[in-house]
Backbone as a ProteinNet text record, in pm:
[ID]
protein_1_A
[PRIMARY]
HSADFAEDVSLTDWIAPYSRITAAATGEDNETLLRGTLGRLLFSGDEVKKSVKVISGGEQGRMLFGKLMLSRPNVLLMDEPTNHLDMESIESLNTGLDKFNGTLVFVSHDREFVSSLATRIIEIKLDHQIIDYRGTYEEYLSSQGLD
[TERTIARY]
95.5	47.9	70.3	214.5	297.8	261.2	257.4	130.6	88	-3.3	-126.9	-76.3	90.3	106	234	245.9	333.4	339	236.8	206.6	230.3	359.7	304.2	218.3	141.7	63.4	61.9	-66.9	-27.5	-144.2	-141.6	-245.1	-407.6	-400.8	-522.2	-582.5	-541.4	-499.2	-585.1	-487.1	-443.8	-599.4	-673.8	-799	-875.1	-903.1	-1000.9	-1113.9	-1093.1	-1174.6	-1246.4	-1228.2	-1349.9	-1439	-1390.8	-1454.1	-1576.7	-1520.2	-1606.7	-1732.5	-1704.3	-1843.9	-1870.3	-1886.7	-1899.9	-1937.2	-1936.8	-2002.3	-2083.4	-2098.2	-2209.3	-2307.3	-2310.8	-2415.2	-2422.1	-2379.2	-2430.8	-2499.3	-2472.7	-2445.8	-2443.8	-2306.3	-2203.8	-2157.7	-2053.6	-1964.7	-1861	-1774.5	-1633.5	-1536.7	-1491	-1439.5	-1414.2	-1548.1	-1540.1	-1511.4	-1552.1	-1539.6	-1393.9	-1300.7	-1219.3	-1058	-1117.8	-1013.6	-1032	-1205.2	-1197.2	-1158.3	-1110.9	-1091.1	-936.2	-870.9	-710.7	-676	-758.1	-722.4	-740.6	-879.3	-912	-784.3	-696.9	-608.5	-437.7	-478.6	-363.2	-290	-263	-253.6	-318.3	-199.2	-319.5	-226.3	-241.9	-154	-118.8	-7.3	81.5	111.5	123.3	123.3	60.8	-115.8	-152.4	-103.9	-89.2	33.1	139.5	269	356.6	320.3	380.4	344	275	200.7	193	373.9	432.2	535.1	650.5	593.4	698.6	670.2	532.4	493.3	557.9	587.6	606.8	542.6	518.8	479	350.1	330.6	242.6	126.6	210.2	136.6	62.5	66.3	61.3	-92.6	-81.4	-193.8	-289.7	-226.5	-379.1	-428.1	-324.4	-429.2	-477.4	-460.1	-577.6	-664.9	-671.7	-808.2	-845.4	-784.8	-901.6	-1004.3	-950.8	-1019.5	-1111	-1084.6	-1188.5	-1350.4	-1302	-1402.8	-1460.7	-1407.8	-1504	-1550	-1494.1	-1589.2	-1724.4	-1731.2	-1840.7	-1881.9	-1795.8	-1815.5	-1929.1	-1982.4	-2080.2	-1986.1	-1857.1	-1808.7	-1633.3	-1572.8	-1425.6	-1337.2	-1241.7	-1183.1	-1060.8	-935.1	-808	-775.3	-645.4	-490.1	-364.5	-395.1	-271.9	-299.2	-422.7	-464.9	-320.9	-251.7	-160.1	-42.6	-8.4	118.4	137	272	425.7	265.1	216.6	117	173	204.7	304.7	156.4	189.6	91.4	-37.7	9.4	-84.4	-199.8	-162.3	-172.9	-327.7	-259.2	-321.1	-401.9	-465.5	-525.5	-639.8	-630.4	-723.2	-812.3	-724.9	-760.4	-850.4	-780.2	-899.7	-1022.5	-1024.5	-1074.4	-1232.6	-1208.8	-1284.4	-1358.1	-1202.3	-1350.7	-1412.3	-1397.4	-1517	-1645.8	-1609.7	-1739.6	-1795.6	-1754.9	-1777.3	-1910.7	-2019.9	-2155.4	-2124.7	-2028.6	-2068.6	-1993.5	-1989.4	-1915.6	-1759.5	-1659.8	-1534.9	-1501	-1453.3	-1342.1	-1249.8	-1101.2	-992.8	-888	-783	-639.9	-552.5	-510.9	-384.1	-378.9	-224.4	-137	-149.2	-196.2	-204	-268.7	-255.9	-361.7	-491.8	-410.6	-450.1	-529.9	-546.1	-660.8	-699.2	-679	-751.6	-890.8	-838.8	-925.7	-1036.1	-989.9	-1059.2	-1125.4	-1155.4	-1232.9	-1337.9	-1307.9	-1323.8	-1486.7	-1512.7	-1724.6	-1731.3	-1643.9	-1642.9	-1519.3	-1502.1	-1348.1	-1373.6	-1295.5	-1261.7	-1145.5	-1093.9	-963	-959.8	-819.9	-783	-687	-729.8	-600.2	-509	-407.3	-289.1	-373.8	-447.6	-525.7	-627.6	-674.2	-726.2	-900.6	-907.8	-990.7	-1080.4	-1111	-1214.2	-1303.9	-1257.7	-1364.3	-1373.8	-1558.5	-1613.7	-1733	-1594.1	-1652.2	-1698.4	-1891.2	-1912.2	-1921.8	-1785.9	-1779.1	-1653.8	-1633.9	-1481.7	-1337.1	-1254.5	-1141.3	-1100.6	-1081.9	-1090	-1205.3	-1284	-1401.9	-1333	-1309.5	-1265.3	-1150.6	-1026.8	-891.9	-961	-1051.9	-1114.3	-1149.1	-1285.7	-1338.2	-1239.6	-1098.9	-1017	-904.3	-916	-829.3	-712.3	-659.2	-596.7	-561.5	-630.4	-635.9	-501.9
-86.9	-4.2	119.8	119.3	227.5	305.9	266.1	400.2	479	436.8	476	620.7	620.7	780	770.4	770.4	822.4	1024.7	1103	1212.2	1267.9	1421.4	1435.7	1567.5	1483.4	1527.4	1554.7	1622.7	1557	1513.4	1435.1	1326.6	1402.1	1510.6	1566.1	1600.3	1623.7	1635	1477.2	1401.5	1291.8	1245.8	1242.8	1171.8	1255.3	1375.2	1469.1	1483.4	1319.3	1334.2	1207.3	1169	1080.7	1073.6	1153.8	1246.6	1325	1367.4	1459.3	1334.6	1297.6	1217.2	1053.7	1096.5	1039.5	1146.4	1246.4	1372.4	1420.1	1360.1	1468.4	1393.4	1190.2	1120.3	1089.6	1108.6	1134	1259.6	1338.3	1521.9	1532.8	1465.9	1538.4	1581.5	1716.5	1803.7	1746.9	1794.3	1700.2	1767.5	1913.6	1917.1	1825.3	1813.6	1746.5	1548.8	1530.3	1405.5	1390.4	1486.6	1421.3	1455.5	1556.4	1572.7	1457.7	1411.7	1250.2	1124.4	1101.8	969.6	1015.1	1146.9	1179.9	1073	1134.4	1130.3	954.9	935.7	794.8	686.5	734.2	694.4	721.9	782.1	819.2	921.4	985.6	1136.3	1226.2	1323.2	1475.2	1592.1	1731.9	1849.9	1829.6	1887.9	1909	1774.8	1646.5	1528.4	1584.6	1597.5	1601.4	1670.1	1727.7	1807.4	1733.9	1617.9	1609.3	1534.4	1511.8	1438.3	1282.1	1202.2	1071.1	1056.1	1092.9	1045	962.1	1064	1043.3	878.8	849.1	803.5	668.4	582.5	456.3	378.3	227.2	150.7	122.6	93.1	31.8	189.2	373.3	441.4	467.1	454.6	332.9	322.1	239.8	126.2	162.9	274.7	320.1	367.3	467.5	610.7	515	356.1	279.5	239.3	211.4	140.6	290.9	457.5	518.6	569.8	529.4	564.9	431.5	309.9	182	199.4	248.8	356.1	478.2	572.5	616.7	623.1	458.2	446.4	337.9	330.6	258.6	153.7	-8.3	-136.2	-195.3	-284.7	-376	-465.7	-556.1	-627.9	-585.6	-698.5	-615.3	-732.5	-791.7	-877.2	-827	-872.4	-852.6	-1017.9	-958.8	-1055.5	-997.6	-1041.9	-1046.3	-880.3	-828	-644.4	-634.5	-686.4	-699.1	-693.6	-660.5	-650.9	-608	-546.5	-412.7	-296.8	-312.6	-235.9	-252.2	-99.3	-146.6	-162.8	-208.4	-250.3	-111.2	-2.9	101.2	72	59.9	82.5	-77.4	-188.5	-274	-268.6	-212.3	-186.6	-119.6	-13.6	50.3	0.8	-74.9	-151.3	-236.2	-297.8	-398.3	-319.8	-229	-121.7	-115.8	-115.2	-12.8	-166.1	-311.7	-372.3	-484.2	-438.4	-491.4	-393.8	-278.7	-189.4	-177.6	-244.4	-286.4	-424.7	-278.3	-402.2	-491.8	-458.7	-523.1	-700.4	-771.5	-920.3	-889.1	-950.2	-931	-1057.7	-1091.1	-1201.2	-1231.9	-1281.9	-1220.7	-1326	-1329.8	-1493.9	-1349.8	-1457	-1357.9	-1516.9	-1482.6	-1539.2	-1537	-1399.8	-1310.6	-1392.5	-1501.5	-1541.7	-1482.6	-1305.9	-1275.3	-1178.5	-1152.8	-1098.1	-1113.9	-1283.9	-1374.7	-1419.4	-1411.9	-1397	-1330.3	-1225.8	-1078.5	-1057.5	-1097.8	-1088.1	-1146.7	-1340.7	-1460.4	-1487	-1553	-1577.4	-1709.5	-1663.9	-1869.9	-1861.7	-2004	-2053	-2104.2	-2076	-2179.6	-2248	-2344.3	-2390.2	-2479	-2469	-2586.7	-2606.1	-2753.5	-2824.6	-2843.4	-2978.8	-2984.5	-3102.2	-3160.1	-3233.5	-3222	-3079.6	-2998.9	-3017.4	-3108.8	-3116.7	-2929.7	-2927.5	-2789.9	-2800.9	-2759.7	-2769	-2597.8	-2588.9	-2469.6	-2508.2	-2418.2	-2382.3	-2273.6	-2279.3	-2152	-2093.5	-2033.9	-2062.7	-1964.2	-1900.2	-1772.1	-1906.9	-1822	-1894.6	-2030.8	-1896.2	-2058.7	-2176.3	-2148.3	-2246.2	-2358.1	-2320	-2420.8	-2478	-2403	-2468	-2601.3	-2583.5	-2630.2	-2775.8	-2781	-2834.5	-2977.1	-2824.2	-3002	-3014.6	-2983.6	-3039.7	-2994.2	-2835	-2772	-2633	-2681.3	-2545	-2461
-54.5	-42.2	14.8	-22.3	-0.7	-130.6	-236.6	-371.7	-305.2	-208.1	-124.8	-65.1	-44.3	22.8	-40.6	-172.3	-277.7	-288.5	-266	-284.3	-157.2	-141.5	-75.8	6.4	99.4	127.1	285.4	383.2	491.2	542.1	645.9	714.9	705.9	770.5	701.6	567.5	493	377.7	274.6	351	287.8	319.3	461.2	500.2	458	430	412.7	320.2	216.3	127.8	178	220.3	305.7	381.7	502.7	618.8	524.7	410.7	357	256	245.4	182.6	298	457	519.9	586.1	587.1	695.3	576.5	462.3	386.9	353.8	397.9	431.6	552.7	703.5	797.2	820.2	747.5	814.1	961.9	982.9	1067.1	1015.5	1119.2	1058.5	1057.9	943.9	878.7	980.3	989.8	1080.1	1178.4	1246.7	1398.9	1365.8	1248.4	1140.5	1167	1101.1	1009.9	1179.5	1302.8	1364.7	1437.1	1443.4	1590.1	1529	1400.2	1347.8	1327.5	1302.6	1332.3	1480	1527.8	1738.6	1785.1	1678.4	1677.8	1671.5	1532.8	1512.3	1578.3	1702.2	1759.3	1702.8	1648.2	1581.6	1632	1710.8	1710	1744	1786.6	1741	1589.6	1621.5	1493.3	1428.2	1504.9	1408.2	1288.7	1247.3	1192.3	1048.3	1047.3	976.2	901.3	944.9	919.2	705.6	688.2	528.8	569.1	455.6	479.7	368.7	291.4	219.8	305.2	485.6	570.1	704.7	696	790.3	804.4	838.6	919.1	860.8	817.4	776.7	888.6	1025.3	1081.7	1100.4	1104.6	1049.3	935.3	854.9	750.1	723.2	814.4	892.9	911.3	1016.6	1119.1	1020.5	931.7	810.9	746.6	711	606.6	723.1	823.9	877	932.5	936.1	880	718.8	686.6	524.6	552	607.8	684.7	719.3	840.4	957.9	872.1	772.2	732.5	633.2	547.6	454.4	472	602.5	680	617.7	613.6	545.7	622.6	571.8	714.4	678.5	590.2	599.3	555.5	657.4	665.2	686.3	537	525	555	699.4	697.2	675.4	618.6	636.2	737.1	916.3	989.6	940.4	1032.2	1046.2	1164.8	1271.9	1364	1307.3	1240.4	1189.2	1166.3	1212.7	1214.9	1280.8	1399.4	1452.6	1603.5	1677.2	1814.2	1825.9	2010.6	2086.8	2179.8	2113.6	2170.2	2046.8	1885.7	1770.7	1772.5	1855.2	1825.4	1902.4	2050.8	2097	2088.3	2058	1952	1857.1	1765.1	1609.2	1683.9	1784.5	1885.8	1893.9	1999	1996	1941.3	1839.6	1691.3	1626.5	1588.5	1538.6	1639.4	1803.4	1878	1903.6	1834.3	1886.9	1670.6	1591.5	1468.6	1463.9	1377.1	1392.7	1253.2	1141.8	1041	1067.7	998.4	994.7	977.6	1034.5	1016	1008.5	941.3	877.8	856.3	971.3	940.9	977.5	939.1	979.8	1048.5	1119.2	1183.9	1307.7	1306.3	1398.4	1538.5	1588.7	1711.6	1783.1	1872.8	1912.2	2038.9	2140.2	2160.2	2104.7	1972.5	1919.3	1821.8	1830.1	1782.3	1943.8	1999.9	2156.5	2215.5	2202	2189	2120.3	2005.3	1877.2	1838.3	1794.7	1716.8	1836.2	1742.1	1804.8	1721.9	1609.9	1522.7	1475.3	1484.3	1423	1302.4	1258.8	1135.7	1071.9	1133.7	1077.1	988.1	862.1	779.2	773.6	815.9	825	672.4	747.4	634.7	547.3	594.7	535.4	479.2	459.8	377	435.4	555.4	629.7	700.5	693.9	818.7	961	992.2	1153.2	1129.5	1159.8	1192.3	1250.6	1352.6	1491.8	1608.5	1632.9	1682.5	1837.7	1792.4	1980.7	2040.9	2113.5	2136.9	2083	2121.8	2043.7	2177.8	2330.8	2415.5	2450.2	2351.6	2370.7	2246.1	2186.2	2070.1	2129	2133.3	2216	2352.7	2364.7	2501.2	2414.5	2318.4	2293.4	2173.7	2139.5	2039.5	2249.8	2324	2457	2431.7	2348.8	2362.9	2508	2597.9	2715.6	2734.3
[MASK]
+++++++++++++++++++++++++++++++++++++++++++++++++++++++++++++++++++++++++++++++++++++++++++++++++++++++++++++++++++++++++++++++++++++++++++++++++++

């Protein structure tokens, strides 16, 4: 996703088009929505003026999550969403996904992340056997004798 951040624009200017669309659709104040979104992404003060060209991979990930939040999808497909994120960002992502009202399908090797969100586990084994378990990750482990 580095191509998304090739232009020399501020974080505010990069995410503004998405906040304007959402604000128009919801009737929210665009400036409040914009600042609130950047705040939830852990960017505040003068940080919002820095160029997207100089932000780290983790910060790019957070900005992409902001774009997703403002797009208000009802289904999210995520592949290893906690990769390249620091603990504070993972906690923020986890909080946001916990509040997400839509369907979330994700692949993750982060057991703590899986434990905090999963309500259905689909395991694809090496022999192509598929286990479809409806319950939490801890319940799934217990059902497999893997406490």
